[in-house]
PDB file of C-alpha atoms and ligand atoms in Angstrom:
ATOM      1  CA  MET A   1     -22.143   8.798  -3.517  1.00 46.00           C
ATOM      2  CA  ALA A   2     -19.517   7.977  -6.133  1.00 60.00           C
ATOM      3  CA  GLU A   3     -19.721   4.457  -6.931  1.00 74.00           C
ATOM      4  CA  LYS A   4     -16.953   1.665  -4.560  1.00 81.00           C
ATOM      5  CA  PRO A   5     -13.948   1.602  -6.391  1.00 88.00           C
ATOM      6  CA  ARG A   6     -12.819  -1.555  -7.638  1.00 92.00           C
ATOM      7  CA  PRO A   7     -11.118  -3.558  -4.441  1.00 96.00           C
ATOM      8  CA  LEU A   8      -7.245  -4.324  -4.504  1.00 97.00           C
ATOM      9  CA  VAL A   9      -5.365  -6.507  -2.676  1.00 98.00           C
ATOM     10  CA  ALA A  10      -1.595  -5.537  -2.401  1.00 98.00           C
ATOM     11  CA  GLY A  11       1.196  -7.498  -0.952  1.00 98.00           C
ATOM     12  CA  ASN A  12       4.303  -6.023   0.662  1.00 98.00           C
ATOM     13  CA  TRP A  13       6.875  -8.788   0.864  1.00 98.00           C
ATOM     14  CA  LYS A  14       9.067  -6.168   2.804  1.00 98.00           C
ATOM     15  CA  MET A  15      12.949  -7.376   3.014  1.00 98.00           C
ATOM     16  CA  ASN A  16      12.073 -11.328   2.049  1.00 98.00           C
ATOM     17  CA  GLY A  17      12.396 -13.457  -0.760  1.00 98.00           C
ATOM     18  CA  LEU A  18      14.930 -14.825  -2.661  1.00 98.00           C
ATOM     19  CA  THR A  19      14.667 -16.103  -6.612  1.00 98.00           C
ATOM     20  CA  ALA A  20      13.184 -19.294  -5.550  1.00 98.00           C
ATOM     21  CA  ASP A  21      10.410 -17.265  -4.194  1.00 98.00           C
ATOM     22  CA  LEU A  22       9.299 -16.376  -7.499  1.00 98.00           C
ATOM     23  CA  ALA A  23       7.444 -19.750  -7.525  1.00 98.00           C
ATOM     24  CA  GLU A  24       4.931 -17.932  -4.858  1.00 98.00           C
ATOM     25  CA  ILE A  25       3.975 -15.690  -7.237  1.00 98.00           C
ATOM     26  CA  ALA A  26       3.590 -17.648 -10.231  1.00 97.00           C
ATOM     27  CA  VAL A  27       1.154 -19.930  -8.043  1.00 97.00           C
ATOM     28  CA  ILE A  28      -0.983 -16.206  -7.635  1.00 97.00           C
ATOM     29  CA  ARG A  29      -0.527 -15.308 -11.022  1.00 96.00           C
ATOM     30  CA  ASP A  30      -1.991 -19.309 -12.524  1.00 95.00           C
ATOM     31  CA  ALA A  31      -4.497 -19.461  -9.854  1.00 95.00           C
ATOM     32  CA  LEU A  32      -6.029 -15.938 -10.767  1.00 93.00           C
ATOM     33  CA  ALA A  33      -5.623 -16.622 -14.552  1.00 89.00           C
ATOM     34  CA  GLY A  34      -8.890 -15.886 -16.152  1.00 77.00           C
ATOM     35  CA  ALA A  35     -10.378 -14.744 -12.616  1.00 74.00           C
ATOM     36  CA  LEU A  36     -12.661 -11.533 -13.829  1.00 73.00           C
ATOM     37  CA  GLY A  37     -14.742  -9.800 -11.090  1.00 79.00           C
ATOM     38  CA  GLY A  38     -11.974 -10.255  -8.243  1.00 87.00           C
ATOM     39  CA  PRO A  39      -9.744  -7.680  -7.027  1.00 94.00           C
ATOM     40  CA  ASP A  40      -7.226  -5.848  -8.437  1.00 95.00           C
ATOM     41  CA  ILE A  41      -3.897  -7.628  -7.175  1.00 97.00           C
ATOM     42  CA  ILE A  42      -0.154  -6.260  -6.868  1.00 98.00           C
ATOM     43  CA  ILE A  43       2.912  -7.314  -5.520  1.00 98.00           C
ATOM     44  CA  CYS A  44       5.613  -5.849  -3.991  1.00 98.00           C
ATOM     45  CA  PRO A  45       8.548  -8.002  -4.037  1.00 98.00           C
ATOM     46  CA  PRO A  46      11.975  -6.570  -2.843  1.00 98.00           C
ATOM     47  CA  ALA A  47      13.956  -4.198  -5.781  1.00 98.00           C
ATOM     48  CA  THR A  48      16.153  -7.399  -6.626  1.00 98.00           C
ATOM     49  CA  LEU A  49      12.909  -9.233  -7.836  1.00 98.00           C
ATOM     50  CA  ILE A  50      11.138  -6.894  -9.768  1.00 98.00           C
ATOM     51  CA  ALA A  51      12.340  -7.051 -13.365  1.00 98.00           C
ATOM     52  CA  ALA A  52      11.811 -11.058 -12.724  1.00 98.00           C
ATOM     53  CA  ALA A  53       8.510 -10.583 -11.168  1.00 98.00           C
ATOM     54  CA  ALA A  54       7.261  -8.163 -13.632  1.00 98.00           C
ATOM     55  CA  GLN A  55       8.148 -10.762 -16.442  1.00 98.00           C
ATOM     56  CA  LEU A  56       6.665 -13.646 -14.527  1.00 98.00           C
ATOM     57  CA  CYS A  57       3.445 -11.270 -14.390  1.00 97.00           C
ATOM     58  CA  ALA A  58       3.745  -9.964 -17.494  1.00 96.00           C
ATOM     59  CA  GLY A  59       0.008 -10.312 -19.733  1.00 93.00           C
ATOM     60  CA  SER A  60      -1.773 -11.202 -16.437  1.00 94.00           C
ATOM     61  CA  PHE A  61      -3.529  -8.721 -14.397  1.00 90.00           C
ATOM     62  CA  ILE A  62      -1.055  -8.897 -11.945  1.00 96.00           C
ATOM     63  CA  ALA A  63       0.607  -5.482 -11.243  1.00 98.00           C
ATOM     64  CA  ILE A  64       4.262  -5.274  -9.541  1.00 98.00           C
ATOM     65  CA  GLY A  65       5.553  -2.446  -7.518  1.00 98.00           C
ATOM     66  CA  GLY A  66       8.725  -1.140  -5.549  1.00 98.00           C
ATOM     67  CA  GLN A  67       8.532  -0.880  -1.462  1.00 98.00           C
ATOM     68  CA  ASP A  68      10.740   2.877  -1.618  1.00 98.00           C
ATOM     69  CA  CYS A  69      12.195   4.934  -4.259  1.00 98.00           C
ATOM     70  CA  HIS A  70      14.467   7.988  -4.578  1.00 98.00           C
ATOM     71  CA  PRO A  71      12.930  11.706  -5.160  1.00 98.00           C
ATOM     72  CA  GLU A  72      15.466  12.257  -7.530  1.00 98.00           C
ATOM     73  CA  ARG A  73      15.474  10.933 -11.020  1.00 98.00           C
ATOM     74  CA  ARG A  74      19.404   9.648 -10.776  1.00 98.00           C
ATOM     75  CA  GLY A  75      22.468  11.264  -9.028  1.00 98.00           C
ATOM     76  CA  ALA A  76      25.005  10.248  -6.020  1.00 98.00           C
ATOM     77  CA  TYR A  77      22.562   8.283  -3.790  1.00 98.00           C
ATOM     78  CA  THR A  78      24.846   5.373  -2.964  1.00 98.00           C
ATOM     79  CA  GLY A  79      21.961   2.327  -2.552  1.00 97.00           C
ATOM     80  CA  ASP A  80      19.201   4.508  -3.413  1.00 98.00           C
ATOM     81  CA  ILE A  81      16.858   3.351  -6.707  1.00 98.00           C
ATOM     82  CA  ALA A  82      15.056   6.009  -8.652  1.00 98.00           C
ATOM     83  CA  ALA A  83      11.566   5.592  -9.378  1.00 98.00           C
ATOM     84  CA  GLU A  84      12.656   5.578 -13.398  1.00 98.00           C
ATOM     85  CA  MET A  85      14.499   2.428 -12.414  1.00 98.00           C
ATOM     86  CA  LEU A  86      11.583   0.734 -10.658  1.00 98.00           C
ATOM     87  CA  ARG A  87       8.968   1.701 -13.939  1.00 98.00           C
ATOM     88  CA  ASP A  88      12.017   0.645 -16.386  1.00 98.00           C
ATOM     89  CA  ALA A  89      12.402  -2.728 -14.110  1.00 98.00           C
ATOM     90  CA  GLY A  90       8.368  -3.500 -15.147  1.00 98.00           C
ATOM     91  CA  ALA A  91       6.872  -1.866 -12.094  1.00 98.00           C
ATOM     92  CA  SER A  92       3.783   0.030 -11.771  1.00 98.00           C
ATOM     93  CA  TYR A  93       2.864   1.152  -8.408  1.00 98.00           C
ATOM     94  CA  VAL A  94       5.645   1.614  -5.495  1.00 98.00           C
ATOM     95  CA  ILE A  95       5.050   2.183  -1.440  1.00 98.00           C
ATOM     96  CA  VAL A  96       5.963   5.138  -0.092  1.00 98.00           C
ATOM     97  CA  GLY A  97       5.678   6.634   3.562  1.00 98.00           C
ATOM     98  CA  HIS A  98       5.848   2.558   5.235  1.00 98.00           C
ATOM     99  CA  SER A  99       6.005   3.108   8.427  1.00 98.00           C
ATOM    100  CA  GLU A 100       9.088   0.971   8.949  1.00 98.00           C
ATOM    101  CA  ARG A 101      10.551   3.384   6.514  1.00 98.00           C
ATOM    102  CA  ARG A 102       9.455   6.440   8.490  1.00 98.00           C
ATOM    103  CA  ARG A 103      10.530   4.820  11.947  1.00 97.00           C
ATOM    104  CA  ASP A 104      14.503   2.848  10.255  1.00 97.00           C
ATOM    105  CA  HIS A 105      15.331   5.652   8.170  1.00 97.00           C
ATOM    106  CA  GLY A 106      13.692   8.718   9.779  1.00 97.00           C
ATOM    107  CA  GLU A 107      11.574   9.318   6.711  1.00 98.00           C
ATOM    108  CA  SER A 108       9.496  13.376   7.137  1.00 98.00           C
ATOM    109  CA  ASP A 109       5.930  13.729   5.511  1.00 98.00           C
ATOM    110  CA  VAL A 110       8.355  16.277   3.139  1.00 98.00           C
ATOM    111  CA  LEU A 111      10.490  13.625   2.140  1.00 98.00           C
ATOM    112  CA  VAL A 112       7.657  11.127   1.561  1.00 98.00           C
ATOM    113  CA  SER A 113       5.398  13.920  -0.569  1.00 97.00           C
ATOM    114  CA  ALA A 114       8.901  14.330  -2.863  1.00 97.00           C
ATOM    115  CA  LYS A 115       8.892  10.669  -3.394  1.00 98.00           C
ATOM    116  CA  ALA A 116       4.935  10.449  -3.814  1.00 97.00           C
ATOM    117  CA  GLU A 117       5.966  13.591  -6.656  1.00 96.00           C
ATOM    118  CA  ALA A 118       8.623  11.260  -7.997  1.00 97.00           C
ATOM    119  CA  ALA A 119       6.997   8.578  -8.610  1.00 97.00           C
ATOM    120  CA  LEU A 120       4.135  10.186 -10.611  1.00 96.00           C
ATOM    121  CA  ARG A 121       6.731  11.664 -12.382  1.00 96.00           C
ATOM    122  CA  ALA A 122       8.165   8.537 -13.473  1.00 97.00           C
ATOM    123  CA  GLY A 123       4.666   7.227 -14.209  1.00 97.00           C
ATOM    124  CA  LEU A 124       4.229   4.789 -11.262  1.00 98.00           C
ATOM    125  CA  LYS A 125       0.887   4.745  -8.929  1.00 97.00           C
ATOM    126  CA  VAL A 126       1.723   5.526  -5.446  1.00 98.00           C
ATOM    127  CA  ILE A 127       0.597   3.504  -2.281  1.00 98.00           C
ATOM    128  CA  LEU A 128       0.984   6.290   0.598  1.00 98.00           C
ATOM    129  CA  CYS A 129       1.109   4.766   4.133  1.00 98.00           C
ATOM    130  CA  VAL A 130      -0.119   6.618   7.045  1.00 98.00           C
ATOM    131  CA  GLY A 131      -0.822   4.940  10.316  1.00 98.00           C
ATOM    132  CA  GLU A 132      -0.263   5.884  14.206  1.00 98.00           C
ATOM    133  CA  THR A 133       1.404   4.185  16.849  1.00 98.00           C
ATOM    134  CA  GLU A 134       0.218   2.765  19.835  1.00 97.00           C
ATOM    135  CA  ALA A 135       1.760   5.345  22.368  1.00 98.00           C
ATOM    136  CA  GLU A 136      -0.341   8.084  19.691  1.00 98.00           C
ATOM    137  CA  ARG A 137      -3.789   6.317  19.710  1.00 97.00           C
ATOM    138  CA  ALA A 138      -3.522   5.791  23.599  1.00 97.00           C
ATOM    139  CA  ALA A 139      -3.004   9.340  24.160  1.00 98.00           C
ATOM    140  CA  GLY A 140      -6.163   9.979  21.891  1.00 97.00           C
ATOM    141  CA  HIS A 141      -4.329  11.551  19.222  1.00 97.00           C
ATOM    142  CA  ALA A 142      -4.506   9.129  16.237  1.00 98.00           C
ATOM    143  CA  PRO A 143      -7.012  11.214  14.032  1.00 97.00           C
ATOM    144  CA  ASP A 144      -4.207  14.163  14.203  1.00 97.00           C
ATOM    145  CA  VAL A 145      -1.825  11.955  13.457  1.00 98.00           C
ATOM    146  CA  VAL A 146      -2.655  10.602  10.121  1.00 98.00           C
ATOM    147  CA  ALA A 147      -4.392  13.602   9.103  1.00 97.00           C
ATOM    148  CA  ARG A 148      -1.247  15.515   9.388  1.00 98.00           C
ATOM    149  CA  GLN A 149       0.601  12.496   7.667  1.00 98.00           C
ATOM    150  CA  LEU A 150      -1.990  12.707   4.854  1.00 97.00           C
ATOM    151  CA  GLU A 151      -2.125  16.256   4.060  1.00 96.00           C
ATOM    152  CA  GLY A 152       1.903  16.321   4.408  1.00 97.00           C
ATOM    153  CA  SER A 153       2.579  13.519   2.272  1.00 97.00           C
ATOM    154  CA  LEU A 154       0.652  13.712  -0.468  1.00 95.00           C
ATOM    155  CA  PRO A 155       1.847  14.661  -3.958  1.00 91.00           C
ATOM    156  CA  SER A 156       0.553  17.788  -4.957  1.00 83.00           C
ATOM    157  CA  ALA A 157      -2.412  17.570  -7.159  1.00 75.00           C
ATOM    158  CA  PRO A 158      -2.283  13.347  -8.035  1.00 74.00           C
ATOM    159  CA  HIS A 159      -5.142  12.139 -10.293  1.00 76.00           C
ATOM    160  CA  GLY A 160      -7.510   9.965  -7.976  1.00 75.00           C
ATOM    161  CA  ASP A 161      -6.589   6.647 -10.062  1.00 83.00           C
ATOM    162  CA  SER A 162      -2.615   7.373  -9.720  1.00 94.00           C
ATOM    163  CA  LEU A 163      -3.050   7.404  -5.803  1.00 96.00           C
ATOM    164  CA  VAL A 164      -3.924   4.661  -3.107  1.00 97.00           C
ATOM    165  CA  VAL A 165      -3.518   5.534   0.549  1.00 97.00           C
ATOM    166  CA  ALA A 166      -2.923   2.615   3.240  1.00 98.00           C
ATOM    167  CA  TYR A 167      -4.116   3.086   6.844  1.00 98.00           C
ATOM    168  CA  GLU A 168      -1.523   0.770   8.667  1.00 98.00           C
ATOM    169  CA  PRO A 169      -1.526   1.491  12.656  1.00 98.00           C
ATOM    170  CA  VAL A 170       1.913   0.694  13.353  1.00 98.00           C
ATOM    171  CA  TRP A 171       0.923  -1.235  16.592  1.00 98.00           C
ATOM    172  CA  ALA A 172      -1.088  -3.952  14.088  1.00 98.00           C
ATOM    173  CA  ILE A 173       1.627  -4.231  11.916  1.00 98.00           C
ATOM    174  CA  GLY A 174       3.601  -7.720  12.438  1.00 97.00           C
ATOM    175  CA  THR A 175       1.585  -7.970  15.844  1.00 98.00           C
ATOM    176  CA  GLY A 176      -1.094 -10.373  15.232  1.00 97.00           C
ATOM    177  CA  VAL A 177      -3.296  -7.436  16.530  1.00 97.00           C
ATOM    178  CA  THR A 178      -6.062  -5.513  14.681  1.00 97.00           C
ATOM    179  CA  PRO A 179      -8.398  -2.818  15.463  1.00 97.00           C
ATOM    180  CA  THR A 180     -11.608  -3.531  15.703  1.00 97.00           C
ATOM    181  CA  PRO A 181     -14.124  -3.436  12.564  1.00 97.00           C
ATOM    182  CA  ASN A 182     -15.575  -0.219  14.104  1.00 97.00           C
ATOM    183  CA  ASP A 183     -12.115   1.461  14.561  1.00 97.00           C
ATOM    184  CA  VAL A 184     -11.180   0.577  11.041  1.00 98.00           C
ATOM    185  CA  ALA A 185     -14.483   1.921   9.519  1.00 97.00           C
ATOM    186  CA  GLU A 186     -13.988   5.336  11.735  1.00 97.00           C
ATOM    187  CA  MET A 187     -10.452   5.750  11.011  1.00 98.00           C
ATOM    188  CA  HIS A 188     -11.427   5.333   6.574  1.00 98.00           C
ATOM    189  CA  GLY A 189     -14.464   7.612   7.404  1.00 97.00           C
ATOM    190  CA  PHE A 190     -12.130  10.321   8.724  1.00 97.00           C
ATOM    191  CA  LEU A 191      -9.379   9.568   5.960  1.00 97.00           C
ATOM    192  CA  ARG A 192     -12.215   9.918   3.436  1.00 96.00           C
ATOM    193  CA  GLN A 193     -13.420  13.105   4.153  1.00 95.00           C
ATOM    194  CA  ARG A 194      -9.529  14.301   4.625  1.00 95.00           C
ATOM    195  CA  LEU A 195      -8.944  13.434   1.170  1.00 94.00           C
ATOM    196  CA  ALA A 196     -12.223  14.867  -0.077  1.00 92.00           C
ATOM    197  CA  ALA A 197     -11.625  18.226   1.795  1.00 92.00           C
ATOM    198  CA  ARG A 198      -7.856  17.820  -0.446  1.00 90.00           C
ATOM    199  CA  LEU A 199      -8.154  16.426  -3.469  1.00 88.00           C
ATOM    200  CA  PRO A 200     -11.710  17.293  -5.692  1.00 79.00           C
ATOM    201  CA  GLU A 201     -10.873  13.765  -7.479  1.00 80.00           C
ATOM    202  CA  SER A 202     -10.522  11.879  -4.271  1.00 87.00           C
ATOM    203  CA  SER A 203     -13.288   9.289  -5.058  1.00 86.00           C
ATOM    204  CA  ASP A 204     -11.138   6.722  -7.326  1.00 89.00           C
ATOM    205  CA  VAL A 205      -8.747   6.447  -4.263  1.00 95.00           C
ATOM    206  CA  ARG A 206      -8.629   3.616  -2.617  1.00 96.00           C
ATOM    207  CA  LEU A 207      -8.541   2.995   0.977  1.00 97.00           C
ATOM    208  CA  LEU A 208      -6.769   0.096   2.150  1.00 98.00           C
ATOM    209  CA  TYR A 209      -6.565  -1.196   5.300  1.00 98.00           C
ATOM    210  CA  GLY A 210      -3.192  -2.864   6.459  1.00 98.00           C
ATOM    211  CA  GLY A 211      -1.692  -4.054   9.717  1.00 98.00           C
ATOM    212  CA  SER A 212      -2.151  -8.316  10.387  1.00 98.00           C
ATOM    213  CA  VAL A 213      -4.517  -9.038   7.588  1.00 98.00           C
ATOM    214  CA  LYS A 214      -5.020 -12.553   7.688  1.00 98.00           C
ATOM    215  CA  ALA A 215      -7.203 -15.368   5.768  1.00 97.00           C
ATOM    216  CA  ASP A 216      -9.624 -15.448   8.910  1.00 96.00           C
ATOM    217  CA  ASN A 217      -9.567 -11.856   9.676  1.00 97.00           C
ATOM    218  CA  ALA A 218     -10.224 -10.838   6.111  1.00 97.00           C
ATOM    219  CA  ALA A 219     -13.928 -10.542   5.686  1.00 95.00           C
ATOM    220  CA  GLU A 220     -14.883  -8.712   8.726  1.00 96.00           C
ATOM    221  CA  LEU A 221     -11.867  -6.059   8.503  1.00 96.00           C
ATOM    222  CA  LEU A 222     -11.851  -5.764   4.122  1.00 95.00           C
ATOM    223  CA  HIS A 223     -15.735  -5.668   3.674  1.00 92.00           C
ATOM    224  CA  LEU A 224     -16.346  -2.780   5.913  1.00 95.00           C
ATOM    225  CA  PRO A 225     -18.003   0.088   3.385  1.00 93.00           C
ATOM    226  CA  ALA A 226     -15.409   2.046   4.175  1.00 95.00           C
ATOM    227  CA  VAL A 227     -12.292  -0.131   3.235  1.00 97.00           C
ATOM    228  CA  ASP A 228     -11.537  -0.705  -0.426  1.00 97.00           C
ATOM    229  CA  GLY A 229      -9.035  -3.687   0.112  1.00 97.00           C
ATOM    230  CA  ALA A 230      -5.571  -4.860   1.841  1.00 98.00           C
ATOM    231  CA  LEU A 231      -2.034  -3.940   2.119  1.00 98.00           C
ATOM    232  CA  ILE A 232      -0.777  -7.664   3.599  1.00 98.00           C
ATOM    233  CA  GLY A 233       2.496  -7.978   4.632  1.00 98.00           C
ATOM    234  CA  GLY A 234       3.786 -11.515   6.609  1.00 98.00           C
ATOM    235  CA  ALA A 235       0.744 -12.863   5.297  1.00 98.00           C
ATOM    236  CA  SER A 236       1.328 -12.147   1.263  1.00 98.00           C
ATOM    237  CA  LEU A 237       4.434 -14.267   1.019  1.00 98.00           C
ATOM    238  CA  LYS A 238       2.817 -17.374   0.994  1.00 97.00           C
ATOM    239  CA  ALA A 239       0.637 -17.844  -1.999  1.00 98.00           C
ATOM    240  CA  ALA A 240      -2.228 -20.276  -0.513  1.00 97.00           C
ATOM    241  CA  GLU A 241      -2.425 -17.676   1.960  1.00 98.00           C
ATOM    242  CA  PHE A 242      -2.488 -14.325   0.117  1.00 98.00           C
ATOM    243  CA  LEU A 243      -5.147 -15.979  -2.364  1.00 97.00           C
ATOM    244  CA  ALA A 244      -7.370 -16.760   0.689  1.00 97.00           C
ATOM    245  CA  ILE A 245      -7.770 -13.402   1.653  1.00 97.00           C
ATOM    246  CA  ALA A 246      -8.347 -12.543  -2.479  1.00 96.00           C
ATOM    247  CA  ALA A 247     -11.083 -14.906  -2.205  1.00 95.00           C
ATOM    248  CA  THR A 248     -12.764 -12.703   0.490  1.00 93.00           C
ATOM    249  CA  TYR A 249     -14.112 -10.610  -2.499  1.00 91.00           C
ATOM    250  CA  ARG A 250     -15.103 -13.322  -4.848  1.00 78.00           C
TER     251      ARG A 250
HETATM  252  P1  13P O 301       1.923  -7.716   8.305  1.00 56.69           P
HETATM  253  O1  13P O 301       0.591  -7.813   6.874  1.00 56.69           O
HETATM  254  O2  13P O 301       2.747  -8.347   8.392  1.00 56.69           O
HETATM  255  O3  13P O 301       0.998  -7.397   9.889  1.00 56.69           O
HETATM  256  O4  13P O 301       2.167  -5.925   8.042  1.00 56.69           O
HETATM  257  C1  13P O 301       1.749  -5.141   7.210  1.00 56.69           C
HETATM  258  C2  13P O 301       1.783  -4.219   6.519  1.00 56.69           C
HETATM  259  O5  13P O 301       3.308  -3.541   6.891  1.00 56.69           O
HETATM  260  C3  13P O 301       1.974  -4.124   5.203  1.00 56.69           C
HETATM  261  O6  13P O 301       3.063  -2.666   4.887  1.00 56.69           O
END
């Protein structure tokens, strides 16, 4: 059995955050300065704050990520952002395939895979999201749905270290409802098997859980053997709550 990878706690700010909110990132940076042995930390602010956040975190071990990228390097794509631009602004990760983009922007697995490829080409690491809706779970299709999303959205031949997969059941996002630890363990075990079948180096791929993670449920959801960390939405916006979640790994 391969050694468990270092845990990862990532914050997805979604469409939240103005310049004044960079102060939260500074609090997180200062609180974690010199804290060896904790989890890896990534913050994915909106694109407008990436360069400033990266500057704030330069020299710290907090990495900055984007929330989406376009598959092309450049061109006539009004409003879009290339992976190279995220990298240029100081990001080292990017989220692709978040359910809000799949739902609100009609993103298919093929498109998500192309975005993941673009991210790797630009030297970014990829946080690939998968997760079933409530109706899909109720119909007993959750494993099929996440397996199809995973297999359809993976970039070809990622190095294990360049890929993170986040299991985010859609019905748990922003609702305060979470799966049971048993359900999370089961789905993560299933995803781990699927990854191993597809990628030889997948033992380095970290499998995050996301969906209503808060300081008061973090310990029971994140310390399962099959879980390597968390992707946090609402609770990542305030430094104190985010730090309390990260502290469960100390
Ligand atoms: P919440 O933590 O707000 O439920 O959001 C989870 C999420 O979508 C992170 O990407």
